[in-house]
Amino acid sequence: MNSSFPKWYYSTSLFLWLLSIILVDDFGIGFVGLCTVLTLWQASRLVTKPSVLSIRFINLVTLLGAIATASLIGLKNSVNVFVALMLVASLLKQVHATHARQFTQICILNFFTYPCLFLFTQSIFAAFLVLILLAVNLAIMLNLEQNLRFKSALKISAKGLVLVLPVATLLVIFLPKLPAFWQLPAPQNQAKTGLSENVDPFNIANLSQSSDLVFRASFEDTQQTGPFYWRAIIHDEFDGRQWKVSEYQGTNIRALPKDPIGTATIIAQPSQLPWLYGLSYSYSTNAKLNSNVFGTVYLKNLSAKPVEYQIDFTDFEPQDSLRPWYYSRNIALPDDINQQARQLARDWDSQSTTTSQFIELMKRYFLQNGFVYTLTPTTTQSDNRIDDFLFSSFNGFCGHYASAAAFLLRSAGIPARLISGYLGGEKNDNQGYYSVYQYDAHAWVEYFTPGIGWQRLDPTAWIAPERMTGSLSQLEQLSSEFKSGLGYSLIGLSNWQSINWLRLQLEELDYQWTRVVINFDKEKQGALFKEWFGSNGQLWAGIFSLFMLLLLSIALFYLSKQLTRHKCPIELVYYNAIVSDFKEQLSGTTAKQHIVELCKLFPELEVSLWQFYQLIEKSQYQQKPLNKLELGELKRLYKSIKRKARK
Amino acid sequence: MNEEIKKLTDALSTVILEKPEQIKLAICSLLCRGHLLIEDLPGMGKTTLSHSLADVLGLTYRRVQFTSDLLPADITGTSIFNREHQSFEFHPGPIFSQVLLADEINRASPKTQSALLESMEEHQVTIDGVSHELPSPFFVIATQNPQHQSGTHPLPESQLDRFFMRISLGYPSEIAEAQLIKLAGKARKLTRAPQVIDGKTLLAYQQVVPNIVLSDAIIDYILRLVNYTRSSGQFSDPLSPRASIALAAASRAYAFISGRDFVIPDDVQAVFTSVCAHRLGVTTTNEAEVQTQVFQNVPVH
């Protein structure tokens, strides 16, 4: 192999490998393995000096790589496959690149490969990472073109990128937000942890916890206090195995039935489900969203970008009765299963006269039988899974308790439904917003009492009341269990105060980034223009941006001129300016001769001309750089000579 | 101008009338330990200049009139058998002096020419396997007639390179010539230039010259000049790195003579023709033309 390229060029391989690791959730561990193998191959070729690969061999490997990539990811996820193919192509191309031309191709390809990360995440860290990777990429190209050393090449490319930032900001703010001409299908995540439309807690042996952000919420009224039950999915149909999402989740309403008691702004991260998050009974006027009869909101179209929306929320409306068909829907249970539980419910029903008494009995049962909250519950495949839970295993997490409670309520003829969503959230004290992570996922029950309406019941609160007050991450008994499920993440280190502080700061930065940059959409742009330029905001903004563009291009023009001229020290710039004004021929005549001639032309300037010459002489011939004072003097002389001579 | 050097030039000016540039260049060559080639028609004062140079510097001086039958041994010296001591004895030739005037060098055979040039380069003479150091300072002033004179052996390019500078005096002005006519016929003693400095002082000066500041701007200018001779395609023998070094050294010496401790482009231009013309294979008659052409095409800054 031709090792004429500097070793640092191959940092590109490492970067691509890093990208594959970052995207492991989307691409799968197999693909990371493939990238690792390719990177190691590259590394081994760097250390040893193997022969140049034959074209046939390269083609074969490329074909194999493409097939392996496609089979590891599956052709269904077209976006994922394309991104993965680009990664593999870039890696493979580096293995056999021997000419500068080939490496240039790689760099150009990487200008497209790196930003693909934005398809999967738009956090500020991704933006930073991509910026850095692009800087290195640019440095490699500069090195290929101009043979600069790594440090100076990187300096130039970083400087260039920093210079571009104001332009980018200008473009973001002023470029009209046109609808996309065509749209890439959003990359499909393999269902991560978090919510699913059908809840079957008994099938889960180890509730895997993820510290991925789900959404951030801030209240207009900062006095709002928790616990916050963020409702997302309503499950009102139980088939004996799982709680299914309600058919009416998509039935919309037009307005809130009552006056709102609060307003919250929520920025939801992209998800594979349309169901968004709201408090008790919510309604949103956002054009991208629908509000349904259950008081939850959902997206009209899935988005690969974080969605920012506002909800008005209120308490449940008192209701005397449910409509008969809806009543029967909310007490329906499959026959012949969980007979023991049904019997228990019937016993309690006969012992109690009101729903609250019934619930009291249920609570006592849970508390007296030593039920345990755990993230690693006993699994069961039996049809009578609720019986197993209530009478033999006595352990589970929120899903188990909610499921069992809803079953018991329904058995006693009390309308009940299962709600999944999130509980709580981590409050940022500086900005007053709440961050809700996947591990805050929760399930609870809502039951109906005639005259009162729907009410919330969280049976998990009986078993683990601490769960109500804080985020799961702060729960001490579960911390080891929780952290082992979490994998590697900063949250796992939140015991250390400084690290936790750092994590919260980074979190806040990302919040601002998402709020200000990512979600800067047409409406926000319009609002901003209005604020800046008044009612005719759009027009003025257009004029302003055109003006700025003009200004920018003029600045660039002069900058480029300045840069080419900059090779010349400023002293000579002055000198040349003076001399070229009065003499056509520059070359051949020395500075002294010029000055003598100029003295003849302008005898009155003789003193300043010789002073000027002396400074030029000092800087140019005595090799003594001028200090600031002398430079100022030079500039003054230059200006006075020019001015007087013009007359 | 440097005060000491001014005395030198003043002293020389009493003999060589109205030729201050040529005098400065000759001193320049001396300060750089370079040998000087004076090319001119007969009777223009070549010999007088070289003679006076030795006089003002207070150096031992010998003159060899080169002829076509001159042998190398006539310059370097020879070993002669001494009967009394029953051994060979080395009799040093005229080259063993501080200033050697090689008059009409192009009249000698190439063999003799090369013997001289070799010792100029080596600063020593080897005879019968024994090396004899030449005195220090050692300085050769060669004069030659332009090559259209008959009966000459022109110095090959490779050997012209050994000469640091080539200067020519040219015809004197009318006033100068009138004065020369007046002075003619008087005893040489009366017209002789007085000694101004001694060999030691000259050595000291020679050590100062390399310390003259040669700024990057000047180096760039020198490089531009040299590159022009290489890339313009107008010169069959473009300047060698030895020439660029010589040009830099001469510029320094010229700056020193002018009483500065740094070189300015004017110094480079002043010495350029003397240092480079003979290396470029430009004849004396074409010098002025070439100089104008080069300077016009090479920007100073």
mmCIF file of N, CA and C in Angstrom, chain B residues 166-273:
data_model
loop_
_atom_site.group_PDB
_atom_site.id
_atom_site.type_symbol
_atom_site.label_atom_id
_atom_site.label_comp_id
_atom_site.label_asym_id
_atom_site.label_seq_id
_atom_site.Cartn_x
_atom_site.Cartn_y
_atom_site.Cartn_z
ATOM 1 N N ARG B 166 34.248 41.282 -12.042
ATOM 2 C CA ARG B 166 34.954 41.780 -13.216
ATOM 3 C C ARG B 166 34.564 43.249 -13.379
ATOM 4 N N ILE B 167 35.556 44.090 -13.445
ATOM 5 C CA ILE B 167 35.222 45.501 -13.653
ATOM 6 C C ILE B 167 35.992 46.013 -14.853
ATOM 7 N N SER B 168 35.497 47.090 -15.387
ATOM 8 C CA SER B 168 36.258 47.742 -16.449
ATOM 9 C C SER B 168 36.246 49.240 -16.150
ATOM 10 N N LEU B 169 37.300 49.880 -16.542
ATOM 11 C CA LEU B 169 37.450 51.282 -16.146
ATOM 12 C C LEU B 169 36.812 52.238 -17.145
ATOM 13 N N GLY B 170 37.002 51.942 -18.393
ATOM 14 C CA GLY B 170 36.424 52.824 -19.392
ATOM 15 C C GLY B 170 37.252 54.083 -19.582
ATOM 16 N N TYR B 171 36.878 54.800 -20.631
ATOM 17 C CA TYR B 171 37.659 56.002 -20.932
ATOM 18 C C TYR B 171 37.421 57.055 -19.864
ATOM 19 N N PRO B 172 38.464 57.833 -19.559
ATOM 20 C CA PRO B 172 38.278 58.909 -18.579
ATOM 21 C C PRO B 172 37.566 60.098 -19.227
ATOM 22 N N SER B 173 37.082 60.956 -18.368
ATOM 23 C CA SER B 173 36.442 62.167 -18.882
ATOM 24 C C SER B 173 37.525 63.112 -19.405
ATOM 25 N N GLU B 174 37.102 64.148 -20.109
ATOM 26 C CA GLU B 174 38.076 65.049 -20.720
ATOM 27 C C GLU B 174 38.946 65.725 -19.661
ATOM 28 N N ILE B 175 38.290 66.186 -18.612
ATOM 29 C CA ILE B 175 39.024 66.879 -17.549
ATOM 30 C C ILE B 175 40.040 65.940 -16.933
ATOM 31 N N ALA B 176 39.592 64.696 -16.662
ATOM 32 C CA ALA B 176 40.485 63.728 -16.045
ATOM 33 C C ALA B 176 41.659 63.433 -16.951
ATOM 34 N N GLU B 177 41.319 63.329 -18.239
ATOM 35 C CA GLU B 177 42.382 62.977 -19.166
ATOM 36 C C GLU B 177 43.406 64.120 -19.268
ATOM 37 N N ALA B 178 42.888 65.328 -19.236
ATOM 38 C CA ALA B 178 43.794 66.481 -19.286
ATOM 39 C C ALA B 178 44.756 66.452 -18.119
ATOM 40 N N GLN B 179 44.205 66.109 -16.956
ATOM 41 C CA GLN B 179 45.052 66.038 -15.772
ATOM 42 C C GLN B 179 46.081 64.926 -15.906
ATOM 43 N N LEU B 180 45.627 63.819 -16.487
ATOM 44 C CA LEU B 180 46.539 62.688 -16.687
ATOM 45 C C LEU B 180 47.711 63.110 -17.578
ATOM 46 N N ILE B 181 47.377 63.874 -18.587
ATOM 47 C CA ILE B 181 48.420 64.311 -19.511
ATOM 48 C C ILE B 181 49.436 65.190 -18.783
ATOM 49 N N LYS B 182 48.884 66.039 -17.894
ATOM 50 C CA LYS B 182 49.778 66.911 -17.136
ATOM 51 C C LYS B 182 50.722 66.115 -16.276
ATOM 52 N N LEU B 183 50.169 65.114 -15.642
ATOM 53 C CA LEU B 183 50.954 64.317 -14.692
ATOM 54 C C LEU B 183 51.936 63.399 -15.404
ATOM 55 N N ALA B 184 51.648 63.092 -16.631
ATOM 56 C CA ALA B 184 52.446 62.087 -17.329
ATOM 57 C C ALA B 184 53.901 62.507 -17.400
ATOM 58 N N GLY B 185 54.768 61.531 -17.274
ATOM 59 C CA GLY B 185 56.180 61.813 -17.399
ATOM 60 C C GLY B 185 56.860 62.082 -16.086
ATOM 61 N N LYS B 186 56.066 62.396 -15.020
ATOM 62 C CA LYS B 186 56.684 62.616 -13.717
ATOM 63 C C LYS B 186 57.115 61.276 -13.137
ATOM 64 N N ALA B 187 57.990 61.329 -12.208
ATOM 65 C CA ALA B 187 58.467 60.091 -11.574
ATOM 66 C C ALA B 187 57.303 59.390 -10.876
ATOM 67 N N ARG B 188 57.324 58.090 -10.949
ATOM 68 C CA ARG B 188 56.216 57.325 -10.401
ATOM 69 C C ARG B 188 56.031 57.577 -8.911
ATOM 70 N N LYS B 189 57.114 57.809 -8.264
ATOM 71 C CA LYS B 189 57.056 58.026 -6.818
ATOM 72 C C LYS B 189 56.104 59.164 -6.468
ATOM 73 N N LEU B 190 56.134 60.183 -7.330
ATOM 74 C CA LEU B 190 55.318 61.358 -7.041
ATOM 75 C C LEU B 190 53.835 61.067 -7.215
ATOM 76 N N THR B 191 53.520 60.211 -8.169
ATOM 77 C CA THR B 191 52.102 59.927 -8.422
ATOM 78 C C THR B 191 51.589 58.745 -7.611
ATOM 79 N N ARG B 192 52.447 58.170 -6.827
ATOM 80 C CA ARG B 192 52.062 56.975 -6.083
ATOM 81 C C ARG B 192 51.039 57.305 -5.002
ATOM 82 N N ALA B 193 50.071 56.372 -4.812
ATOM 83 C CA ALA B 193 49.093 56.550 -3.734
ATOM 84 C C ALA B 193 49.740 56.192 -2.413
ATOM 85 N N PRO B 194 49.467 56.975 -1.369
ATOM 86 C CA PRO B 194 50.074 56.667 -0.069
ATOM 87 C C PRO B 194 49.387 55.473 0.597
ATOM 88 N N GLN B 195 50.135 54.835 1.508
ATOM 89 C CA GLN B 195 49.542 53.721 2.248
ATOM 90 C C GLN B 195 48.543 54.286 3.256
ATOM 91 N N VAL B 196 47.337 53.714 3.298
ATOM 92 C CA VAL B 196 46.309 54.204 4.228
ATOM 93 C C VAL B 196 46.104 53.241 5.385
ATOM 94 N N ILE B 197 45.959 51.945 5.062
ATOM 95 C CA ILE B 197 45.783 50.963 6.135
ATOM 96 C C ILE B 197 46.810 49.849 5.951
ATOM 97 N N ASP B 198 46.873 48.953 6.935
ATOM 98 C CA ASP B 198 47.772 47.818 6.784
ATOM 99 C C ASP B 198 46.979 46.514 6.677
ATOM 100 N N GLY B 199 47.700 45.462 6.468
ATOM 101 C CA GLY B 199 47.056 44.152 6.263
ATOM 102 C C GLY B 199 46.143 43.739 7.402
ATOM 103 N N LYS B 200 46.566 44.062 8.636
ATOM 104 C CA LYS B 200 45.773 43.668 9.802
ATOM 105 C C LYS B 200 44.391 44.310 9.777
ATOM 106 N N THR B 201 44.388 45.617 9.463
ATOM 107 C CA THR B 201 43.129 46.338 9.421
ATOM 108 C C THR B 201 42.230 45.737 8.352
ATOM 109 N N LEU B 202 42.834 45.411 7.217
ATOM 110 C CA LEU B 202 42.058 44.810 6.148
ATOM 111 C C LEU B 202 41.416 43.519 6.624
ATOM 112 N N LEU B 203 42.211 42.699 7.339
ATOM 113 C CA LEU B 203 41.656 41.443 7.864
ATOM 114 C C LEU B 203 40.483 41.719 8.793
ATOM 115 N N ALA B 204 40.620 42.759 9.622
ATOM 116 C CA ALA B 204 39.541 43.105 10.553
ATOM 117 C C ALA B 204 38.286 43.487 9.780
ATOM 118 N N TYR B 205 38.480 44.299 8.729
ATOM 119 C CA TYR B 205 37.334 44.684 7.909
ATOM 120 C C TYR B 205 36.656 43.455 7.295
ATOM 121 N N GLN B 206 37.525 42.571 6.825
ATOM 122 C CA GLN B 206 36.975 41.378 6.183
ATOM 123 C C GLN B 206 36.102 40.569 7.138
ATOM 124 N N GLN B 207 36.431 40.668 8.444
ATOM 125 C CA GLN B 207 35.633 39.912 9.402
ATOM 126 C C GLN B 207 34.325 40.610 9.737
ATOM 127 N N VAL B 208 34.282 41.915 9.526
ATOM 128 C CA VAL B 208 33.054 42.658 9.840
ATOM 129 C C VAL B 208 31.993 42.419 8.770
ATOM 130 N N VAL B 209 32.443 42.336 7.540
ATOM 131 C CA VAL B 209 31.503 42.295 6.412
ATOM 132 C C VAL B 209 30.412 41.218 6.539
ATOM 133 N N PRO B 210 30.753 39.968 6.921
ATOM 134 C CA PRO B 210 29.670 38.971 6.995
ATOM 135 C C PRO B 210 28.610 39.290 8.045
ATOM 136 N N ASN B 211 28.908 40.248 8.945
ATOM 137 C CA ASN B 211 27.916 40.563 9.973
ATOM 138 C C ASN B 211 26.925 41.637 9.545
ATOM 139 N N ILE B 212 27.114 42.146 8.354
ATOM 140 C CA ILE B 212 26.158 43.139 7.850
ATOM 141 C C ILE B 212 24.804 42.454 7.671
ATOM 142 N N VAL B 213 23.745 43.138 8.109
ATOM 143 C CA VAL B 213 22.409 42.510 8.056
ATOM 144 C C VAL B 213 21.946 42.372 6.612
ATOM 145 N N LEU B 214 21.559 41.164 6.272
ATOM 146 C CA LEU B 214 21.003 40.911 4.954
ATOM 147 C C LEU B 214 19.562 40.441 5.193
ATOM 148 N N SER B 215 18.629 41.336 5.022
ATOM 149 C CA SER B 215 17.251 41.013 5.432
ATOM 150 C C SER B 215 16.598 40.060 4.435
ATOM 151 N N ASP B 216 15.469 39.508 4.889
ATOM 152 C CA ASP B 216 14.746 38.551 4.032
ATOM 153 C C ASP B 216 14.317 39.212 2.728
ATOM 154 N N ALA B 217 13.943 40.475 2.844
ATOM 155 C CA ALA B 217 13.484 41.169 1.643
ATOM 156 C C ALA B 217 14.593 41.216 0.604
ATOM 157 N N ILE B 218 15.837 41.439 1.095
ATOM 158 C CA ILE B 218 16.975 41.518 0.166
ATOM 159 C C ILE B 218 17.296 40.146 -0.400
ATOM 160 N N ILE B 219 17.245 39.148 0.480
ATOM 161 C CA ILE B 219 17.506 37.783 -0.006
ATOM 162 C C ILE B 219 16.503 37.438 -1.107
ATOM 163 N N ASP B 220 15.240 37.821 -0.865
ATOM 164 C CA ASP B 220 14.221 37.556 -1.875
ATOM 165 C C ASP B 220 14.563 38.256 -3.180
ATOM 166 N N TYR B 221 15.049 39.476 -3.048
ATOM 167 C CA TYR B 221 15.392 40.232 -4.258
ATOM 168 C C TYR B 221 16.526 39.554 -5.009
ATOM 169 N N ILE B 222 17.541 39.112 -4.250
ATOM 170 C CA ILE B 222 18.671 38.423 -4.879
ATOM 171 C C ILE B 222 18.179 37.163 -5.591
ATOM 172 N N LEU B 223 17.291 36.447 -4.884
ATOM 173 C CA LEU B 223 16.776 35.212 -5.488
ATOM 174 C C LEU B 223 15.992 35.515 -6.761
ATOM 175 N N ARG B 224 15.218 36.598 -6.714
ATOM 176 C CA ARG B 224 14.458 36.959 -7.912
ATOM 177 C C ARG B 224 15.396 37.263 -9.077
ATOM 178 N N LEU B 225 16.464 37.986 -8.750
ATOM 179 C CA LEU B 225 17.428 38.322 -9.806
ATOM 180 C C LEU B 225 18.032 37.060 -10.394
ATOM 181 N N VAL B 226 18.485 36.177 -9.491
ATOM 182 C CA VAL B 226 19.154 34.961 -9.948
ATOM 183 C C VAL B 226 18.180 34.105 -10.754
ATOM 184 N N ASN B 227 16.947 34.003 -10.233
ATOM 185 C CA ASN B 227 15.960 33.183 -10.927
ATOM 186 C C ASN B 227 15.610 33.754 -12.290
ATOM 187 N N TYR B 228 15.687 35.059 -12.382
ATOM 188 C CA TYR B 228 15.371 35.656 -13.675
ATOM 189 C C TYR B 228 16.373 35.196 -14.722
ATOM 190 N N THR B 229 17.668 35.160 -14.323
ATOM 191 C CA THR B 229 18.673 34.730 -15.298
ATOM 192 C C THR B 229 18.468 33.267 -15.672
ATOM 193 N N ARG B 230 17.862 32.511 -14.742
ATOM 194 C CA ARG B 230 17.663 31.082 -15.028
ATOM 195 C C ARG B 230 16.413 30.850 -15.877
ATOM 196 N N SER B 231 15.351 31.621 -15.584
ATOM 197 C CA SER B 231 14.074 31.289 -16.212
ATOM 198 C C SER B 231 13.794 32.111 -17.461
ATOM 199 N N SER B 232 14.490 33.231 -17.640
ATOM 200 C CA SER B 232 14.133 34.077 -18.778
ATOM 201 C C SER B 232 14.591 33.459 -20.094
ATOM 202 N N GLY B 233 15.579 32.571 -20.013
ATOM 203 C CA GLY B 233 16.040 31.908 -21.234
ATOM 204 C C GLY B 233 16.921 32.775 -22.102
ATOM 205 N N GLN B 234 17.358 33.913 -21.583
ATOM 206 C CA GLN B 234 18.181 34.799 -22.383
ATOM 207 C C GLN B 234 19.669 34.599 -22.130
ATOM 208 N N PHE B 235 19.979 33.765 -21.145
ATOM 209 C CA PHE B 235 21.386 33.598 -20.790
ATOM 210 C C PHE B 235 21.771 32.144 -20.977
ATOM 211 N N SER B 236 22.869 31.934 -21.680
ATOM 212 C CA SER B 236 23.299 30.551 -21.899
ATOM 213 C C SER B 236 23.915 29.987 -20.632
ATOM 214 N N ASP B 237 24.502 30.852 -19.808
ATOM 215 C CA ASP B 237 25.077 30.375 -18.542
ATOM 216 C C ASP B 237 24.396 31.104 -17.394
ATOM 217 N N PRO B 238 23.263 30.586 -16.922
ATOM 218 C CA PRO B 238 22.574 31.280 -15.829
ATOM 219 C C PRO B 238 23.417 31.263 -14.568
ATOM 220 N N LEU B 239 23.017 32.060 -13.613
ATOM 221 C CA LEU B 239 23.834 32.200 -12.406
ATOM 222 C C LEU B 239 23.747 30.954 -11.543
ATOM 223 N N SER B 240 24.887 30.591 -10.965
ATOM 224 C CA SER B 240 24.958 29.427 -10.086
ATOM 225 C C SER B 240 24.745 29.894 -8.648
ATOM 226 N N PRO B 241 24.513 28.934 -7.746
ATOM 227 C CA PRO B 241 24.416 29.315 -6.330
ATOM 228 C C PRO B 241 25.672 30.037 -5.851
ATOM 229 N N ARG B 242 26.834 29.664 -6.425
ATOM 230 C CA ARG B 242 28.049 30.368 -6.019
ATOM 231 C C ARG B 242 27.921 31.848 -6.357
ATOM 232 N N ALA B 243 27.272 32.107 -7.494
ATOM 233 C CA ALA B 243 27.081 33.494 -7.900
ATOM 234 C C ALA B 243 26.153 34.212 -6.928
ATOM 235 N N SER B 244 25.064 33.530 -6.498
ATOM 236 C CA SER B 244 24.145 34.205 -5.564
ATOM 237 C C SER B 244 24.858 34.516 -4.260
ATOM 238 N N ILE B 245 25.705 33.556 -3.818
ATOM 239 C CA ILE B 245 26.440 33.804 -2.574
ATOM 240 C C ILE B 245 27.371 34.998 -2.751
ATOM 241 N N ALA B 246 28.053 35.027 -3.920
ATOM 242 C CA ALA B 246 28.965 36.130 -4.195
ATOM 243 C C ALA B 246 28.217 37.450 -4.241
ATOM 244 N N LEU B 247 27.007 37.416 -4.846
ATOM 245 C CA LEU B 247 26.215 38.631 -4.965
ATOM 246 C C LEU B 247 25.844 39.152 -3.580
ATOM 247 N N ALA B 248 25.451 38.216 -2.695
ATOM 248 C CA ALA B 248 25.084 38.604 -1.335
ATOM 249 C C ALA B 248 26.297 39.190 -0.611
ATOM 250 N N ALA B 249 27.444 38.516 -0.753
ATOM 251 C CA ALA B 249 28.653 38.980 -0.054
ATOM 252 C C ALA B 249 29.066 40.355 -0.562
ATOM 253 N N ALA B 250 29.031 40.524 -1.868
ATOM 254 C CA ALA B 250 29.428 41.800 -2.446
ATOM 255 C C ALA B 250 28.497 42.913 -1.995
ATOM 256 N N SER B 251 27.167 42.583 -1.916
ATOM 257 C CA SER B 251 26.201 43.586 -1.465
ATOM 258 C C SER B 251 26.520 44.021 -0.047
ATOM 259 N N ARG B 252 26.897 43.031 0.771
ATOM 260 C CA ARG B 252 27.252 43.350 2.155
ATOM 261 C C ARG B 252 28.444 44.283 2.199
ATOM 262 N N ALA B 253 29.472 43.917 1.413
ATOM 263 C CA ALA B 253 30.685 44.723 1.414
ATOM 264 C C ALA B 253 30.378 46.133 0.933
ATOM 265 N N TYR B 254 29.499 46.216 -0.071
ATOM 266 C CA TYR B 254 29.149 47.533 -0.604
ATOM 267 C C TYR B 254 28.420 48.358 0.455
ATOM 268 N N ALA B 255 27.519 47.681 1.212
ATOM 269 C CA ALA B 255 26.818 48.366 2.298
ATOM 270 C C ALA B 255 27.811 48.848 3.341
ATOM 271 N N PHE B 256 28.827 48.014 3.613
ATOM 272 C CA PHE B 256 29.850 48.370 4.585
ATOM 273 C C PHE B 256 30.614 49.600 4.115
ATOM 274 N N ILE B 257 30.966 49.590 2.849
ATOM 275 C CA ILE B 257 31.697 50.722 2.280
ATOM 276 C C ILE B 257 30.847 51.982 2.393
ATOM 277 N N SER B 258 29.521 51.808 2.189
ATOM 278 C CA SER B 258 28.633 52.963 2.247
ATOM 279 C C SER B 258 28.349 53.389 3.672
ATOM 280 N N GLY B 259 28.915 52.653 4.625
ATOM 281 C CA GLY B 259 28.773 53.048 6.017
ATOM 282 C C GLY B 259 27.468 52.602 6.644
ATOM 283 N N ARG B 260 26.852 51.577 6.091
ATOM 284 C CA ARG B 260 25.625 51.044 6.696
ATOM 285 C C ARG B 260 25.904 49.667 7.289
ATOM 286 N N ASP B 261 25.066 49.255 8.228
ATOM 287 C CA ASP B 261 25.243 47.889 8.735
ATOM 288 C C ASP B 261 24.104 46.996 8.248
ATOM 289 N N PHE B 262 23.482 47.410 7.176
ATOM 290 C CA PHE B 262 22.459 46.571 6.551
ATOM 291 C C PHE B 262 22.472 46.839 5.054
ATOM 292 N N VAL B 263 21.980 45.865 4.317
ATOM 293 C CA VAL B 263 22.029 45.953 2.864
ATOM 294 C C VAL B 263 20.719 46.536 2.363
ATOM 295 N N ILE B 264 20.790 47.423 1.388
ATOM 296 C CA ILE B 264 19.567 47.887 0.745
ATOM 297 C C ILE B 264 19.616 47.469 -0.731
ATOM 298 N N PRO B 265 18.502 47.475 -1.405
ATOM 299 C CA PRO B 265 18.496 46.978 -2.788
ATOM 300 C C PRO B 265 19.472 47.742 -3.679
ATOM 301 N N ASP B 266 19.724 48.987 -3.333
ATOM 302 C CA ASP B 266 20.665 49.763 -4.137
ATOM 303 C C ASP B 266 22.061 49.139 -4.133
ATOM 304 N N ASP B 267 22.428 48.530 -2.981
ATOM 305 C CA ASP B 267 23.724 47.846 -2.906
ATOM 306 C C ASP B 267 23.764 46.692 -3.885
ATOM 307 N N VAL B 268 22.670 45.941 -3.872
ATOM 308 C CA VAL B 268 22.625 44.775 -4.752
ATOM 309 C C VAL B 268 22.744 45.220 -6.195
ATOM 310 N N GLN B 269 22.022 46.281 -6.526
ATOM 311 C CA GLN B 269 22.065 46.751 -7.908
ATOM 312 C C GLN B 269 23.446 47.279 -8.264
ATOM 313 N N ALA B 270 24.106 47.895 -7.268
ATOM 314 C CA ALA B 270 25.422 48.481 -7.549
ATOM 315 C C ALA B 270 26.442 47.412 -7.891
ATOM 316 N N VAL B 271 26.363 46.257 -7.218
ATOM 317 C CA VAL B 271 27.388 45.230 -7.443
ATOM 318 C C VAL B 271 26.960 44.185 -8.465
ATOM 319 N N PHE B 272 25.673 44.219 -8.828
ATOM 320 C CA PHE B 272 25.143 43.118 -9.634
ATOM 321 C C PHE B 272 25.964 42.874 -10.907
ATOM 322 N N THR B 273 26.201 43.924 -11.670
ATOM 323 C CA THR B 273 26.862 43.729 -12.962
ATOM 324 C C THR B 273 28.280 43.214 -12.782
#
